[in-house]
Amino acid sequence: MSEAPSTSDEETVVWRNARLATVAEGAGGLGVVEAGAIVVKGERIAYVGTDANLPPALTRGAAEIDLEGRWITPAPVDCHTHLVYGGDRALEFEMRLAGASYEEIARAGGGIISSVKATNELSEDELVRQALPRLDALLAEGVCTVEIKSGYGLNIDAELKMLRAARKLARLRPVRIRTTYLAAHATPEAYCGDNAGYIADVVVPGLEAAARQGLVDAVDGFCESIAFSCDEISRVFDAAERLGLPVKLHAEQLSNLGGARLAASRGALSADHLEYLDEDGARALAAAGTVAVLLPGAFYTLREKQLPPVRALRDAGAPIAIATDCNPGTSPLTSLLLAMNMSATLFGLNVDECLAGVTREAARALGLLSITGTLEVGKSADFAVWDIARPAELVYRIGFNPLHARIFRGQRLTP
């Protein structure tokens, strides 16, 4: 339990008669507190601990909410999405069912490139309108923080348009949005066979423009045989470093090109996918503190066979996060609850790993662990109240949402 100094000009709310999963580091497991209470002053947590030890001075004049034994967890964080895009790729879904591989679809001009065309045809407001239902589906499961990548524009104006749309979503909904610049997602047709020219002419100048306009929080790339090599991604990372922006990387999804080791060598926030990661790569991630983000939606949708090396990540001590990878082609998933179930069922993660993976470690993957992701004094009052008997229900159930309330920056919001 812990306590923060009080301020008289902020509204105080006491959430009591609850069971807490603080997910705080060093708390052991999920950091469970029985008969617990949380005090919120303004937008921040002022107390987390047992109801019996709650200092009376903190509750004087406060509003009280009796949760009748419900569970409170940190608000879920979706740390890898492509939420802003145009159109859909249901046709490719049919093609995959008929036996076409991801690489075959991509090399035939489908995949990312087909979404690029649909995205370029839409205005900023139209992109926002199409993205809102996807965002609302995440918020309905208690999510309070979402990362949104560009990467379906592949020209400077369209990439900036996507980032502006992502920023606008945060003004239209009570949610924390982090934007990631992903122009190094694929090579447009005009630069076919000329990745270096595309990076020089579009990726780097676009990044510089996004930074000048305050549109970007991090920089990503797709390091894969059908996308960009480690050397090519390094040029993008060099530009990010000059601009003082953190990096992350799609790595080792279809093969092992050493992208995870590259990400670790640059102190990346995260390396994501990682099905073909080897033990050396896992150790590199752990040593750098780079979060391994697992994306079971893509694994499931693509019917992949190569499992991410969860045991190697555990043995190395690498932090593991889980995200939806919401995108039109390979993971049309807008449920972190389902992503947890998939991570347990398909990848073998346990309940504690799944819950930490969508809270503490997901916040770490966005560089936001000092702000959100755990129930600790001084952090933003972002938490979810659940109608469950035990935390395992959040991982175990399929297609069932037990959210009772979503609290973002101290404000109670409807599911």
CSV table of N, CA and C in Angstrom, one decimal, residues 134-188:
chain,number,residue,atom,x,y,z
A,134,ARG,N,-13.7,0.7,-34.7
A,134,ARG,CA,-12.7,-0.2,-34.2
A,134,ARG,C,-12.1,0.3,-32.9
A,135,LEU,N,-11.9,1.6,-32.7
A,135,LEU,CA,-11.5,2.1,-31.5
A,135,LEU,C,-12.5,1.9,-30.4
A,136,ASP,N,-13.8,2.1,-30.7
A,136,ASP,CA,-14.9,1.9,-29.7
A,136,ASP,C,-14.9,0.5,-29.2
A,137,ALA,N,-14.6,-0.5,-30.1
A,137,ALA,CA,-14.6,-1.9,-29.7
A,137,ALA,C,-13.5,-2.1,-28.6
A,138,LEU,N,-12.4,-1.5,-28.8
A,138,LEU,CA,-11.3,-1.6,-27.8
A,138,LEU,C,-11.7,-0.9,-26.5
A,139,LEU,N,-12.3,0.3,-26.5
A,139,LEU,CA,-12.7,1.0,-25.3
A,139,LEU,C,-13.7,0.2,-24.6
A,140,ALA,N,-14.6,-0.5,-25.3
A,140,ALA,CA,-15.7,-1.3,-24.6
A,140,ALA,C,-15.1,-2.4,-23.7
A,141,GLU,N,-13.8,-2.8,-23.9
A,141,GLU,CA,-13.2,-3.8,-23.1
A,141,GLU,C,-12.3,-3.1,-22.1
A,142,GLY,N,-12.4,-1.8,-21.8
A,142,GLY,CA,-11.7,-1.2,-20.8
A,142,GLY,C,-10.4,-0.5,-21.2
A,143,VAL,N,-10.0,-0.6,-22.4
A,143,VAL,CA,-8.8,-0.1,-22.9
A,143,VAL,C,-8.8,1.4,-22.8
A,144,CYS,N,-7.6,2.0,-22.3
A,144,CYS,CA,-7.5,3.4,-22.1
A,144,CYS,C,-6.3,4.0,-22.9
A,145,THR,N,-5.4,3.1,-23.4
A,145,THR,CA,-4.3,3.6,-24.2
A,145,THR,C,-4.1,2.7,-25.4
A,146,VAL,N,-4.0,3.3,-26.6
A,146,VAL,CA,-3.9,2.6,-27.8
A,146,VAL,C,-2.8,3.2,-28.7
A,147,GLU,N,-1.9,2.4,-29.2
A,147,GLU,CA,-0.9,2.8,-30.2
A,147,GLU,C,-1.5,2.7,-31.6
A,148,ILE,N,-1.3,3.7,-32.4
A,148,ILE,CA,-1.8,3.6,-33.8
A,148,ILE,C,-0.6,4.0,-34.8
A,149,LYS,N,-0.4,3.1,-35.7
A,149,LYS,CA,0.7,3.3,-36.7
A,149,LYS,C,0.1,3.8,-38.0
A,150,SER,N,1.0,4.6,-38.7
A,150,SER,CA,0.7,4.9,-40.1
A,150,SER,C,1.2,3.7,-40.9
A,151,GLY,N,1.5,3.9,-42.2
A,151,GLY,CA,2.1,2.8,-42.9
A,151,GLY,C,1.2,2.3,-44.1
A,152,TYR,N,0.0,2.9,-44.3
A,152,TYR,CA,-0.8,2.5,-45.4
A,152,TYR,C,-0.9,3.7,-46.4
A,153,GLY,N,0.0,4.7,-46.2
A,153,GLY,CA,0.0,5.8,-47.2
A,153,GLY,C,1.1,5.7,-48.2
A,154,LEU,N,2.3,5.4,-47.6
A,154,LEU,CA,3.5,5.2,-48.5
A,154,LEU,C,3.9,6.4,-49.4
A,155,ASN,N,3.3,7.5,-49.1
A,155,ASN,CA,3.8,8.8,-49.6
A,155,ASN,C,3.7,9.8,-48.5
A,156,ILE,N,4.4,10.9,-48.6
A,156,ILE,CA,4.5,11.8,-47.4
A,156,ILE,C,3.1,12.3,-47.0
A,157,ASP,N,2.3,12.8,-48.0
A,157,ASP,CA,1.1,13.4,-47.6
A,157,ASP,C,0.1,12.4,-46.9
A,158,ALA,N,0.1,11.2,-47.5
A,158,ALA,CA,-0.8,10.2,-46.9
A,158,ALA,C,-0.4,9.7,-45.6
A,159,GLU,N,0.9,9.6,-45.4
A,159,GLU,CA,1.4,9.1,-44.0
A,159,GLU,C,1.0,10.2,-43.0
A,160,LEU,N,1.2,11.5,-43.3
A,160,LEU,CA,0.9,12.5,-42.4
A,160,LEU,C,-0.6,12.6,-42.2
A,161,LYS,N,-1.4,12.3,-43.2
A,161,LYS,CA,-2.9,12.3,-43.1
A,161,LYS,C,-3.3,11.2,-42.1
A,162,MET,N,-2.7,10.0,-42.1
A,162,MET,CA,-3.0,9.0,-41.2
A,162,MET,C,-2.7,9.4,-39.8
A,163,LEU,N,-1.5,10.0,-39.6
A,163,LEU,CA,-1.1,10.4,-38.2
A,163,LEU,C,-2.0,11.5,-37.7
A,164,ARG,N,-2.5,12.4,-38.6
A,164,ARG,CA,-3.4,13.4,-38.1
A,164,ARG,C,-4.8,12.8,-37.7
A,165,ALA,N,-5.2,11.8,-38.5
A,165,ALA,CA,-6.4,11.1,-38.1
A,165,ALA,C,-6.3,10.4,-36.8
A,166,ALA,N,-5.1,9.8,-36.5
A,166,ALA,CA,-4.9,9.2,-35.2
A,166,ALA,C,-5.0,10.2,-34.1
A,167,ARG,N,-4.4,11.3,-34.3
A,167,ARG,CA,-4.4,12.4,-33.3
A,167,ARG,C,-5.9,12.8,-33.0
A,168,LYS,N,-6.6,12.9,-34.1
A,168,LYS,CA,-8.0,13.4,-34.0
A,168,LYS,C,-8.8,12.4,-33.2
A,169,LEU,N,-8.6,11.1,-33.3
A,169,LEU,CA,-9.3,10.1,-32.5
A,169,LEU,C,-9.2,10.4,-31.0
A,170,ALA,N,-8.1,10.9,-30.6
A,170,ALA,CA,-7.9,11.2,-29.1
A,170,ALA,C,-8.7,12.4,-28.7
A,171,ARG,N,-9.1,13.2,-29.7
A,171,ARG,CA,-9.9,14.4,-29.3
A,171,ARG,C,-11.4,14.0,-29.3
A,172,LEU,N,-11.7,12.9,-30.0
A,172,LEU,CA,-13.1,12.5,-30.1
A,172,LEU,C,-13.5,11.5,-29.1
A,173,ARG,N,-12.6,10.8,-28.5
A,173,ARG,CA,-12.9,9.8,-27.5
A,173,ARG,C,-11.9,10.0,-26.3
A,174,PRO,N,-12.4,9.6,-25.1
A,174,PRO,CA,-11.6,9.7,-23.9
A,174,PRO,C,-10.6,8.5,-23.9
A,175,VAL,N,-9.4,8.7,-24.5
A,175,VAL,CA,-8.4,7.7,-24.7
A,175,VAL,C,-7.1,8.3,-24.9
A,176,ARG,N,-6.0,7.6,-24.5
A,176,ARG,CA,-4.7,8.1,-24.7
A,176,ARG,C,-4.2,7.4,-26.0
A,177,ILE,N,-3.8,8.2,-27.0
A,177,ILE,CA,-3.3,7.7,-28.3
A,177,ILE,C,-1.8,7.9,-28.4
A,178,ARG,N,-1.0,6.9,-28.8
A,178,ARG,CA,0.4,7.1,-29.1
A,178,ARG,C,0.5,6.8,-30.6
A,179,THR,N,1.1,7.7,-31.4
A,179,THR,CA,1.2,7.5,-32.8
A,179,THR,C,2.6,7.0,-33.2
A,180,THR,N,2.7,6.1,-34.1
A,180,THR,CA,3.9,5.5,-34.6
A,180,THR,C,4.0,5.7,-36.1
A,181,TYR,N,5.2,6.2,-36.6
A,181,TYR,CA,5.4,6.4,-38.0
A,181,TYR,C,6.0,5.2,-38.6
A,182,LEU,N,5.2,4.6,-39.6
A,182,LEU,CA,5.6,3.3,-40.2
A,182,LEU,C,5.6,3.4,-41.7
A,183,ALA,N,6.2,4.4,-42.2
A,183,ALA,CA,6.3,4.5,-43.7
A,183,ALA,C,7.2,3.4,-44.3
A,184,ALA,N,8.1,2.9,-43.5
A,184,ALA,CA,8.9,1.7,-43.9
A,184,ALA,C,8.2,0.4,-43.6
A,185,HIS,N,7.0,0.4,-44.2
A,185,HIS,CA,6.1,-0.8,-44.0
A,185,HIS,C,6.1,-1.7,-45.3
A,186,ALA,N,6.2,-1.0,-46.4
A,186,ALA,CA,6.3,-1.7,-47.7
A,186,ALA,C,6.8,-0.6,-48.7
A,187,THR,N,7.2,-1.1,-49.9
A,187,THR,CA,7.7,-0.2,-50.9
A,187,THR,C,6.6,0.0,-51.9
A,188,PRO,N,6.2,1.2,-52.2
A,188,PRO,CA,5.1,1.5,-53.2
A,188,PRO,C,5.6,1.1,-54.6
